[in-house]
Structure formats: C-alpha cells, structure tokens
Amino acid sequence: MDLAERLASVRDGTPPDAGSVRAMVAAAVDGSATRPQLAAWLAWVFRTGMSDDAMVALTQAMADSGRRMDWGDVPTIDKHSTGGVGDKVSLVLAPLWASLGRSVPMISGRGLGLTGGTLDKLEAIPGFRTDLDADHLRKQLREVGCFISGQTSELAPADRVLYALRNETSTVPSIPLIVGSILSKKLAAGVGTLVLDVKVGSGAFMQSVDRARALAEALVRVGLGAGMATEAHLTAMDRPLGLAAGNAVEVNEAVACLRGGGPADLRALVLAFAGPGSEAALDDGRAFACFERMVVAQGGDAAWLGRPRDPSGIRRVVVRANRTGLVAKIDAGSVGRAVFGLGAGRASAEEAVDPEVGVVLQTALGAKVQVGDEIAHVLHRDGRGLEAALAHLDVGIRVDDMGPVGALDLIVR
Ligand code: URA
C-alpha cells in the first residue's frame, strides 16, 4: 500500500493496522508525508481509533524514531502524570525512590495550558538546569540515583512532529495518540517500570472517570505490550493536589513533604506510589538529602530551598471566607485558570512562565471556616491577571453548611 492508499483506507473508516502505523510514523519523520497528509491521518485516526497491536506499533515506532537511552542492566523506575493543578508529586517521588536505592531517570515536560510542568517548577530554583546531556545524566543516575531533566531533540522526535500537528488540529484528546505519545518517550528513555498517574476531574485532561479509566487501561495494555512493567492509578483532580499551585510555591510544598510534613493528600499520594517502607525516608531526612544532591548535581542553589524569601515585585492578596461553614468545593479547573492567568503557565511552547506567582490555599476541602478566615493567598506581579484570578476563585471556592458532596476519592477505585 502506498501513502495515498493508506490515507484513503483510514478516511473510509478502517482503523490503521500495525504496518500502516509504522509506515506513517516513518513518513512523518523522513518528511515523505506532507503536513496536510499527516494532519488528515491524525484527524481520521481520531475517529477510527486503533487496535492494541497498532498502538504498540505506534509506541515502538515513535520510540525508535530517535535515540534510545540505555542504562545497561540497572533496573529503572519512573512515574508519569497526565497533569493536574498543584501536582508536584514527581519532585518528591524521584528523590524518595532514589533514597530507597531505586534508579529514577525522569524525563519531564513543561506546562501547557492549565496543567503545570515539572521542569517549570524546578527551574524556579536559581541555577537549576534541565538541559543535561547524556553523559551528565548517566553519571548523575549512578551517583545520585535520580535526575529530572528535559526531553532532548533526539528522544522520540516523531512525537514532536505529531504533537505539534495534533495541537493545531484539535486531535490531542485521542486515546491511541495520547498512549503513543506518552509511552514512546518513556520507552526511548529506557524506563523499565512505569507508574502512571491518570488524573481525573475539572483540572485534568480527562474530565470523566470513564474516559480516564479507558486511558489508564489502554496505557497499561500497551505499556506491557511494548515491554515496560506498567501500572496506572486514577487520582482525583476535581480539586488541586496540596495547597500550592504555581512554580516556586510548589517547590516549597514539595520540600515540606520531603522533610516529613506538607499537606496530607500530597503525602498520601506520594506514599501510595512509592510503596511500602517509604514513609521513614520522608521522616528521617533521607529523601530530602537526595533531593538536595539532585539539585546541586543539576546546578541549582540548594541553600535557596530552605531560605525564607520575599521575591521582589510580588504582592499578595488575601481571599477570605464570606460566611461561616464547611469548605464544600475548591474546583481544580478554577484554581488552574487563576494560576495560569497570573502568569505561572503558558499557552504555547515558546512562552516563558513567571516562577513566583501562584495561589496558596489556606484551607482544605471539608475544613470548617469562620467568616473572615483566610481561604487563599494570591501571589501576583503588578496586578497581572489578578482581577480574573479573584473572579475564578470566587466561582471555584464555595463554603456552605453541608461540606463537599460527591468529591472523588484521592485514589479513584
Ligand atoms: N502528554 C503527552 O506527553 N502526550 C500527550 O499526547 C498527552 C499528554
């Protein structure tokens, strides 16, 4: 079959088979398929879906489109989240696992839209570098046990080509395309065991439990089919995770968790992923010591981590409860929109983020509050996005007499 026949076949509603998928990925990378052809293929695949065999072929072909990282016989583990508001789990989990003797080669991304990116958060630490070369990564993995770095241009280049077109053609939310995109990068990064955190709710990519479960199940089947030990958990993103959403404010909260404190939901999720025996490493300082070693190895200023700061140009507005009662709702989507508008997020890959702005909640879902109590601190720069942020929080946070009704369990069964 030539390219035109393959296109006509998906156009007419036949899901592409493994061979056809491999040919399209090759054509995307070597330039033999034009952008309109690829865009049309993506749009039709969005409609037809794909078999598991074809998704495995997509994942492997995308992973093989660039250089594969190879850690020799070192067993590696990684966690990937589909993204949410206040999700700083990776910052805690990578050094925690490393402190327990695991090797964690974590290749992370930047934020886009409402969901923050792990790299943006870490870059709030002065000097922290996320553009490390393969030799540096190998040495750091051996000596520290973990790294969190950015995707190099050699890692799954097919994903960059296809993802940009998906963004332009509104075909991002397709389960086969998401599966191929996420898993190809993990396969190329040499991950042996993969723990997936599929977020569900208003602050997530997947807003319904059914869609999130379908994605989680496909990720596990295809991950196993491509040779990675893969597990997936559905976790709540109807409210933010923890109290802080932004960049520097999330690093502060991750540090508190690494020192045995921090919000209960963040700690519970980290411990659920880290597995038995991990609690002590948070409480006795081993995980934090490992985080400090990672920060230093990546050029960051470890002294910044514990230092009280008053960042210049940042002002704080306090949001207060307008009645006495129980916190019934803290909508993740509303907090995400507030934080995004303040400048902590970006709408397109080229934009810079402001490391210091954000929202720090002063109360949690279900808590009792009195009228006038502090509900949230809004950190803004020169008023950028402030009015809209306050409006989003006004709609998104509700106090009533009943408390939360129908909130998702932190780990959705
Ligand atoms: N994250 C990715 O890396 N790819 C997707 O397609 C969606 C989320």
CSV table of C-alpha atoms and ligand atoms in Angstrom, one decimal:
chain,number,residue,atom,x,y,z
A,1,MET,CA,0.0,0.0,0.0
A,2,ASP,CA,1.4,3.4,-0.8
A,3,LEU,CA,0.7,6.6,1.3
A,4,ALA,CA,-2.4,7.6,-0.7
A,5,GLU,CA,-4.0,4.2,-0.2
A,6,ARG,CA,-3.2,4.2,3.5
A,7,LEU,CA,-4.8,7.6,3.8
A,8,ALA,CA,-7.9,6.6,1.8
A,9,SER,CA,-8.3,3.5,4.0
A,10,VAL,CA,-8.5,5.4,7.3
A,11,ARG,CA,-10.6,8.1,5.6
A,12,ASP,CA,-13.1,5.4,4.8
A,13,GLY,CA,-13.2,4.3,8.4
A,14,THR,CA,-10.8,1.3,8.7
A,15,PRO,CA,-8.5,1.7,11.7
A,16,PRO,CA,-4.9,1.5,10.6
A,17,ASP,CA,-3.1,-1.7,11.3
A,18,ALA,CA,0.4,-2.1,12.8
A,19,GLY,CA,2.2,-2.0,9.5
A,20,SER,CA,0.3,1.1,8.3
A,21,VAL,CA,1.0,2.9,11.6
A,22,ARG,CA,4.8,2.1,11.3
A,23,ALA,CA,4.8,3.4,7.7
A,24,MET,CA,3.0,6.7,8.7
A,25,VAL,CA,5.5,7.3,11.6
A,26,ALA,CA,8.4,6.8,9.2
A,27,ALA,CA,6.9,9.1,6.6
A,28,ALA,CA,6.3,11.8,9.4
A,29,VAL,CA,9.9,11.7,10.4
A,30,ASP,CA,11.6,11.4,7.0
A,31,GLY,CA,9.4,14.1,5.5
A,32,SER,CA,7.8,12.0,2.8
A,33,ALA,CA,4.4,12.7,4.2
A,34,THR,CA,3.3,16.4,3.9
A,35,ARG,CA,1.8,18.3,6.8
A,36,PRO,CA,-1.7,18.2,5.3
A,37,GLN,CA,-1.4,14.4,4.8
A,38,LEU,CA,-0.3,13.9,8.4
A,39,ALA,CA,-3.0,16.3,9.7
A,40,ALA,CA,-5.6,14.3,7.8
A,41,TRP,CA,-4.3,11.0,9.1
A,42,LEU,CA,-4.4,12.2,12.7
A,43,ALA,CA,-8.0,13.5,12.2
A,44,TRP,CA,-9.2,10.2,10.8
A,45,VAL,CA,-7.4,8.2,13.4
A,46,PHE,CA,-9.1,10.3,16.0
A,47,ARG,CA,-12.4,8.9,14.5
A,48,THR,CA,-11.4,5.3,13.8
A,49,GLY,CA,-9.3,4.5,16.9
A,50,MET,CA,-6.7,1.7,16.8
A,51,SER,CA,-6.3,-1.8,18.0
A,52,ASP,CA,-3.9,-2.6,20.8
A,53,ASP,CA,-1.4,-4.1,18.3
A,54,ALA,CA,-1.5,-0.9,16.3
A,55,MET,CA,-1.0,1.2,19.5
A,56,VAL,CA,2.0,-0.9,20.4
A,57,ALA,CA,3.4,-0.5,16.9
A,58,LEU,CA,2.8,3.3,17.2
A,59,THR,CA,4.6,3.5,20.5
A,60,GLN,CA,7.6,1.4,19.3
A,61,ALA,CA,7.9,3.2,16.0
A,62,MET,CA,7.8,6.6,17.8
A,63,ALA,CA,10.4,5.5,20.3
A,64,ASP,CA,12.6,4.2,17.5
A,65,SER,CA,12.4,7.5,15.6
A,66,GLY,CA,15.3,8.8,17.6
A,67,ARG,CA,18.0,7.6,20.0
A,68,ARG,CA,17.1,5.2,22.8
A,69,MET,CA,18.7,5.8,26.2
A,70,ASP,CA,20.3,2.7,27.6
A,71,TRP,CA,21.1,2.3,31.3
A,72,GLY,CA,22.7,-1.1,30.9
A,73,ASP,CA,21.5,-3.7,33.4
A,74,VAL,CA,20.3,-1.1,36.0
A,75,PRO,CA,16.6,-1.6,36.7
A,76,THR,CA,14.9,1.8,36.3
A,77,ILE,CA,11.6,3.2,37.6
A,78,ASP,CA,9.7,6.3,36.6
A,79,LYS,CA,6.3,7.9,37.3
A,80,HIS,CA,4.3,9.9,34.8
A,81,SER,CA,1.3,12.0,35.4
A,82,THR,CA,-1.2,13.1,32.8
A,83,GLY,CA,-1.0,16.5,34.5
A,84,GLY,CA,-3.1,18.5,37.0
A,85,VAL,CA,-3.2,21.6,39.2
A,86,GLY,CA,-0.7,21.6,42.1
A,87,ASP,CA,0.7,18.2,41.0
A,88,LYS,CA,4.2,18.3,42.5
A,89,VAL,CA,4.4,14.5,43.1
A,90,SER,CA,7.4,14.0,40.8
A,91,LEU,CA,9.6,16.5,42.8
A,92,VAL,CA,9.1,14.3,45.9
A,93,LEU,CA,8.8,10.8,44.4
A,94,ALA,CA,12.0,10.8,42.3
A,95,PRO,CA,14.4,11.6,45.2
A,96,LEU,CA,12.3,9.4,47.6
A,97,TRP,CA,12.7,6.4,45.3
A,98,ALA,CA,16.4,7.2,44.8
A,99,SER,CA,16.9,7.4,48.6
A,100,LEU,CA,15.4,3.8,48.8
A,101,GLY,CA,18.0,2.6,46.3
A,102,ARG,CA,15.9,2.8,43.1
A,103,SER,CA,17.3,4.4,39.8
A,104,VAL,CA,14.9,7.1,38.5
A,105,PRO,CA,15.7,8.5,35.1
A,106,MET,CA,12.9,11.0,34.9
A,107,ILE,CA,12.4,12.9,31.6
A,108,SER,CA,9.7,15.5,32.2
A,109,GLY,CA,7.9,18.2,30.3
A,110,ARG,CA,6.9,21.8,30.6
A,111,GLY,CA,3.4,23.0,31.4
A,112,LEU,CA,1.0,23.8,28.6
A,113,GLY,CA,-2.5,25.2,29.3
A,114,LEU,CA,-3.9,24.7,32.8
A,115,THR,CA,-1.5,22.0,33.9
A,116,GLY,CA,1.9,23.0,35.3
A,117,GLY,CA,5.1,21.3,34.2
A,118,THR,CA,7.7,19.7,36.5
A,119,LEU,CA,10.5,21.4,34.6
A,120,ASP,CA,9.0,24.9,35.1
A,121,LYS,CA,8.6,24.2,38.8
A,122,LEU,CA,12.2,23.0,39.2
A,123,GLU,CA,13.5,26.0,37.2
A,124,ALA,CA,12.2,28.3,39.9
A,125,ILE,CA,15.3,27.1,41.9
A,126,PRO,CA,18.0,29.5,40.8
A,127,GLY,CA,20.6,27.8,38.6
A,128,PHE,CA,18.6,24.6,38.1
A,129,ARG,CA,19.3,23.1,34.7
A,130,THR,CA,17.0,20.8,32.8
A,131,ASP,CA,19.0,20.5,29.5
A,132,LEU,CA,21.6,17.9,30.6
A,133,ASP,CA,23.4,15.8,28.1
A,134,ALA,CA,23.5,12.0,28.1
A,135,ASP,CA,26.9,11.8,29.8
A,136,HIS,CA,25.8,14.0,32.6
A,137,LEU,CA,22.6,12.1,33.0
A,138,ARG,CA,24.4,8.7,33.2
A,139,LYS,CA,26.8,10.0,35.8
A,140,GLN,CA,24.1,11.6,37.9
A,141,LEU,CA,21.9,8.5,37.8
A,142,ARG,CA,24.9,6.4,39.1
A,143,GLU,CA,25.9,8.9,41.8
A,144,VAL,CA,22.6,10.4,42.9
A,145,GLY,CA,20.1,7.8,41.9
A,146,CYS,CA,17.8,10.2,40.1
A,147,PHE,CA,17.5,13.1,37.7
A,148,ILE,CA,14.7,15.2,36.4
A,149,SER,CA,15.6,16.6,33.0
A,150,GLY,CA,14.0,17.7,29.8
A,151,GLN,CA,13.4,15.8,26.6
A,152,THR,CA,16.4,16.1,24.2
A,153,SER,CA,15.8,16.6,20.5
A,154,GLU,CA,17.0,13.0,19.9
A,155,LEU,CA,14.3,11.5,22.1
A,156,ALA,CA,11.2,10.3,20.1
A,157,PRO,CA,11.4,13.1,17.5
A,158,ALA,CA,8.3,11.7,15.9
A,159,ASP,CA,6.3,12.8,18.9
A,160,ARG,CA,7.4,16.4,18.4
A,161,VAL,CA,6.2,16.4,14.8
A,162,LEU,CA,2.9,14.7,15.5
A,163,TYR,CA,2.2,16.5,18.8
A,164,ALA,CA,2.5,20.0,17.1
A,165,LEU,CA,0.1,18.9,14.4
A,166,ARG,CA,-2.3,17.4,17.0
A,167,ASN,CA,-2.3,20.7,18.8
A,168,GLU,CA,-3.1,22.5,15.6
A,169,THR,CA,-5.8,20.1,14.5
A,170,SER,CA,-7.6,19.6,17.9
A,171,THR,CA,-6.7,15.9,17.9
A,172,VAL,CA,-4.8,15.9,21.2
A,173,PRO,CA,-7.6,14.1,23.1
A,174,SER,CA,-7.4,10.8,21.2
A,175,ILE,CA,-6.6,7.8,23.4
A,176,PRO,CA,-4.3,6.0,20.8
A,177,LEU,CA,-2.4,9.2,20.1
A,178,ILE,CA,-2.0,10.0,23.8
A,179,VAL,CA,-0.9,6.5,24.5
A,180,GLY,CA,1.7,6.5,21.7
A,181,SER,CA,2.9,10.0,22.7
A,182,ILE,CA,3.4,9.3,26.5
A,183,LEU,CA,4.7,5.7,26.2
A,184,SER,CA,7.1,6.3,23.3
A,185,LYS,CA,9.0,8.9,25.3
A,186,LYS,CA,9.2,6.5,28.3
A,187,LEU,CA,10.4,3.6,26.1
A,188,ALA,CA,13.0,5.8,24.5
A,189,ALA,CA,14.2,7.0,27.9
A,190,GLY,CA,14.9,3.4,28.9
A,191,VAL,CA,12.3,3.1,31.6
A,192,GLY,CA,11.8,-0.4,32.9
A,193,THR,CA,9.0,0.1,35.3
A,194,LEU,CA,6.4,2.8,34.8
A,195,VAL,CA,3.9,4.1,37.3
A,196,LEU,CA,1.2,6.2,35.6
A,197,ASP,CA,-0.9,8.7,37.5
A,198,VAL,CA,-4.0,9.4,35.3
A,199,LYS,CA,-5.7,12.5,36.7
A,200,VAL,CA,-9.5,12.9,36.5
A,201,GLY,CA,-11.6,15.9,37.1
A,202,SER,CA,-12.0,19.6,36.2
A,203,GLY,CA,-8.3,20.3,36.4
A,204,ALA,CA,-7.3,17.3,34.3
A,205,PHE,CA,-7.1,16.3,30.7
A,206,MET,CA,-9.7,13.6,31.3
A,207,GLN,CA,-12.7,15.1,33.0
A,208,SER,CA,-14.8,11.9,33.5
A,209,VAL,CA,-13.9,8.8,35.4
A,210,ASP,CA,-14.9,6.6,32.4
A,211,ARG,CA,-12.6,8.4,29.9
A,212,ALA,CA,-9.8,8.4,32.4
A,213,ARG,CA,-10.2,4.7,33.1
A,214,ALA,CA,-10.3,3.9,29.4
A,215,LEU,CA,-7.0,5.8,29.0
A,216,ALA,CA,-5.4,4.2,32.1
A,217,GLU,CA,-6.4,0.7,30.8
A,218,ALA,CA,-5.0,1.4,27.3
A,219,LEU,CA,-1.8,2.8,28.8
A,220,VAL,CA,-1.3,-0.4,30.8
A,221,ARG,CA,-2.1,-2.8,28.0
A,222,VAL,CA,0.2,-1.0,25.5
A,223,GLY,CA,3.0,-0.4,28.1
A,224,LEU,CA,3.1,-4.1,28.8
A,225,GLY,CA,2.9,-4.9,25.1
A,226,ALA,CA,5.9,-2.6,24.5
A,227,GLY,CA,7.9,-4.4,27.2
A,228,MET,CA,7.6,-2.0,30.2
A,229,ALA,CA,6.2,-3.2,33.5
A,230,THR,CA,3.4,-0.7,33.7
A,231,GLU,CA,0.7,0.2,36.3
A,232,ALA,CA,-1.8,3.0,36.3
A,233,HIS,CA,-3.7,4.7,39.0
A,234,LEU,CA,-6.7,7.1,38.6
A,235,THR,CA,-6.4,10.0,41.0
A,236,ALA,CA,-8.5,13.0,41.9
A,237,MET,CA,-8.1,16.3,40.1
A,238,ASP,CA,-11.6,17.7,40.9
A,239,ARG,CA,-9.7,19.8,43.5
A,240,PRO,CA,-6.0,20.8,43.4
A,241,LEU,CA,-3.4,18.5,44.9
A,242,GLY,CA,-2.0,20.0,48.1
A,243,LEU,CA,-2.4,23.7,48.8
A,244,ALA,CA,0.1,25.4,46.5
A,245,ALA,CA,-0.3,25.9,42.7
A,246,GLY,CA,2.3,27.8,40.7
A,247,ASN,CA,6.1,27.2,40.4
A,248,ALA,CA,8.2,28.3,43.4
A,249,VAL,CA,5.3,27.8,45.7
A,250,GLU,CA,5.0,24.2,44.6
A,251,VAL,CA,8.7,23.6,45.2
A,252,ASN,CA,8.3,24.9,48.7
A,253,GLU,CA,5.4,22.5,49.3
A,254,ALA,CA,7.4,19.6,47.8
A,255,VAL,CA,10.3,20.4,50.1
A,256,ALA,CA,7.9,20.4,53.1
A,257,CYS,CA,6.8,16.9,52.0
A,258,LEU,CA,10.4,15.7,51.6
A,259,ARG,CA,11.0,16.9,55.1
A,260,GLY,CA,8.2,14.7,56.5
A,261,GLY,CA,5.5,17.5,56.5
A,262,GLY,CA,3.3,19.1,53.9
A,263,PRO,CA,-0.4,18.6,53.1
A,264,ALA,CA,-1.9,15.2,53.9
A,265,ASP,CA,-3.2,14.5,50.4
A,266,LEU,CA,0.2,15.1,48.8
A,267,ARG,CA,2.0,12.9,51.3
A,268,ALA,CA,-0.7,10.1,50.9
A,269,LEU,CA,-0.3,10.1,47.2
A,270,VAL,CA,3.4,10.1,47.2
A,271,LEU,CA,3.4,7.2,49.7
A,272,ALA,CA,0.9,5.2,47.7
A,273,PHE,CA,3.2,5.4,44.6
A,274,ALA,CA,6.4,4.9,46.5
A,275,GLY,CA,5.3,1.7,48.1
A,276,PRO,CA,5.8,0.0,51.5
A,277,GLY,CA,8.7,1.2,53.7
A,278,SER,CA,8.9,4.7,52.1
A,279,GLU,CA,7.4,6.7,55.0
A,280,ALA,CA,10.6,6.5,57.1
A,281,ALA,CA,12.7,8.0,54.3
A,282,LEU,CA,10.5,11.1,54.2
A,283,ASP,CA,10.5,11.4,58.0
A,284,ASP,CA,14.2,10.9,58.7
A,285,GLY,CA,15.6,13.2,56.1
A,286,ARG,CA,16.9,10.7,53.5
A,287,ALA,CA,14.6,11.8,50.8
A,288,PHE,CA,15.3,15.5,51.3
A,289,ALA,CA,19.1,14.8,51.3
A,290,CYS,CA,18.7,13.0,48.0
A,291,PHE,CA,16.7,16.0,46.6
A,292,GLU,CA,19.4,18.4,47.7
A,293,ARG,CA,22.0,16.2,45.9
A,294,MET,CA,19.9,16.2,42.8
A,295,VAL,CA,19.5,20.0,42.9
A,296,VAL,CA,23.3,20.5,43.3
A,297,ALA,CA,24.1,18.0,40.6
A,298,GLN,CA,21.8,19.9,38.2
A,299,GLY,CA,23.4,23.3,39.0
A,300,GLY,CA,20.7,24.6,41.4
A,301,ASP,CA,21.2,26.6,44.6
A,302,ALA,CA,20.4,24.2,47.4
A,303,ALA,CA,20.6,27.0,50.0
A,304,TRP,CA,17.5,28.6,48.3
A,305,LEU,CA,15.4,25.6,49.3
A,306,GLY,CA,15.0,26.4,53.0
A,307,ARG,CA,15.5,30.2,52.8
A,308,PRO,CA,12.6,32.5,53.7
A,309,ARG,CA,12.1,34.7,50.7
A,310,ASP,CA,10.2,37.8,49.8
A,311,PRO,CA,10.6,37.8,46.0
A,312,SER,CA,10.8,41.3,44.6
A,313,GLY,CA,7.9,42.6,42.6
A,314,ILE,CA,5.5,40.0,44.0
A,315,ARG,CA,2.5,41.2,46.0
A,316,ARG,CA,-0.1,39.1,48.0
A,317,VAL,CA,-3.8,39.5,48.1
A,318,VAL,CA,-5.7,37.5,50.8
A,319,VAL,CA,-9.1,35.9,49.9
A,320,ARG,CA,-11.3,35.5,52.9
A,321,ALA,CA,-14.4,33.4,53.7
A,322,ASN,CA,-17.6,35.3,53.2
A,323,ARG,CA,-19.5,33.1,55.5
A,324,THR,CA,-19.1,30.5,58.3
A,325,GLY,CA,-19.4,26.9,57.3
A,326,LEU,CA,-17.6,24.0,55.7
A,327,VAL,CA,-15.4,24.2,52.5
A,328,ALA,CA,-17.7,22.5,50.1
A,329,LYS,CA,-15.7,23.0,46.8
A,330,ILE,CA,-12.3,24.0,45.7
A,331,ASP,CA,-12.6,23.5,41.9
A,332,ALA,CA,-9.3,22.5,40.3
A,333,GLY,CA,-10.2,24.0,36.9
A,334,SER,CA,-10.9,27.4,38.5
A,335,VAL,CA,-7.7,27.4,40.5
A,336,GLY,CA,-5.8,26.3,37.4
A,337,ARG,CA,-7.3,29.1,35.4
A,338,ALA,CA,-6.5,31.6,38.1
A,339,VAL,CA,-2.8,30.5,38.3
A,340,PHE,CA,-2.5,30.4,34.5
A,341,GLY,CA,-3.8,34.0,34.2
A,342,LEU,CA,-1.4,35.2,36.9
A,343,GLY,CA,1.4,34.1,34.6
A,344,ALA,CA,2.5,30.8,36.1
A,345,GLY,CA,1.5,28.8,33.0
A,346,ARG,CA,1.9,29.2,29.2
A,347,ALA,CA,-0.5,29.0,26.3
A,348,SER,CA,2.2,28.0,23.7
A,349,ALA,CA,5.6,26.2,24.0
A,350,GLU,CA,7.6,29.4,23.3
A,351,GLU,CA,6.2,31.5,26.2
A,352,ALA,CA,8.1,32.0,29.5
A,353,VAL,CA,6.4,31.4,32.9
A,354,ASP,CA,6.7,33.6,36.0
A,355,PRO,CA,8.3,31.4,38.7
A,356,GLU,CA,7.0,33.4,41.7
A,357,VAL,CA,3.3,33.9,41.1
A,358,GLY,CA,0.6,31.5,42.1
A,359,VAL,CA,-2.2,30.6,44.6
A,360,VAL,CA,-1.6,29.1,48.0
A,361,LEU,CA,-4.8,27.8,49.6
A,362,GLN,CA,-5.1,28.4,53.3
A,363,THR,CA,-7.8,25.7,53.8
A,364,ALA,CA,-8.7,22.3,52.5
A,365,LEU,CA,-11.8,20.7,51.2
A,366,GLY,CA,-14.2,19.8,54.1
A,367,ALA,CA,-12.5,22.2,56.6
A,368,LYS,CA,-14.5,24.4,59.0
A,369,VAL,CA,-14.1,28.1,58.4
A,370,GLN,CA,-15.4,31.2,60.1
A,371,VAL,CA,-16.5,34.3,58.2
A,372,GLY,CA,-13.3,36.4,57.5
A,373,ASP,CA,-10.9,33.4,57.8
A,374,GLU,CA,-8.2,33.3,55.2
A,375,ILE,CA,-9.1,31.0,52.3
A,376,ALA,CA,-6.3,31.6,49.8
A,377,HIS,CA,-3.3,33.8,49.1
A,378,VAL,CA,-2.9,35.1,45.6
A,379,LEU,CA,0.7,36.0,44.6
A,380,HIS,CA,0.7,38.4,41.7
A,381,ARG,CA,3.2,40.6,39.8
A,382,ASP,CA,2.0,44.1,39.1
A,383,GLY,CA,-1.6,43.0,39.1
A,384,ARG,CA,-1.3,40.8,36.0
A,385,GLY,CA,-4.3,38.5,35.9
A,386,LEU,CA,-5.3,39.5,39.4
A,387,GLU,CA,-8.9,40.5,38.8
A,388,ALA,CA,-9.6,37.4,36.7
A,389,ALA,CA,-7.9,35.2,39.3
A,390,LEU,CA,-10.1,36.6,42.1
A,391,ALA,CA,-13.2,36.0,39.9
A,392,HIS,CA,-12.1,32.4,39.2
A,393,LEU,CA,-11.6,31.8,42.9
A,394,ASP,CA,-14.9,33.4,43.8
A,395,VAL,CA,-16.7,30.9,41.5
A,396,GLY,CA,-14.4,27.9,42.2
A,397,ILE,CA,-14.4,28.0,46.0
A,398,ARG,CA,-17.6,27.5,48.0
A,399,VAL,CA,-18.4,27.5,51.7
A,400,ASP,CA,-21.8,26.1,52.8
A,401,ASP,CA,-23.4,24.2,55.6
A,402,MET,CA,-23.1,20.7,54.0
A,403,GLY,CA,-19.5,20.4,53.0
A,404,PRO,CA,-18.2,18.5,50.0
A,405,VAL,CA,-20.7,16.3,48.2
A,406,GLY,CA,-19.6,13.8,45.5
A,407,ALA,CA,-15.9,14.7,45.8
A,408,LEU,CA,-13.7,12.0,44.2
A,409,ASP,CA,-11.6,9.7,46.4
A,410,LEU,CA,-7.9,10.7,46.3
A,411,ILE,CA,-7.2,7.4,44.6
A,412,VAL,CA,-10.2,6.5,42.5
A,413,ARG,CA,-11.0,2.8,42.5
B,1,URA,N1,1.2,14.1,27.4
B,1,URA,C1,2.0,13.7,26.4
B,1,URA,O1,3.2,13.6,26.5
B,1,URA,N2,1.3,13.5,25.2
B,1,URA,C2,0.0,13.5,25.0
B,1,URA,O2,-0.4,13.3,24.0
B,1,URA,C3,-0.7,14.0,26.1
B,1,URA,C4,-0.2,14.3,27.3
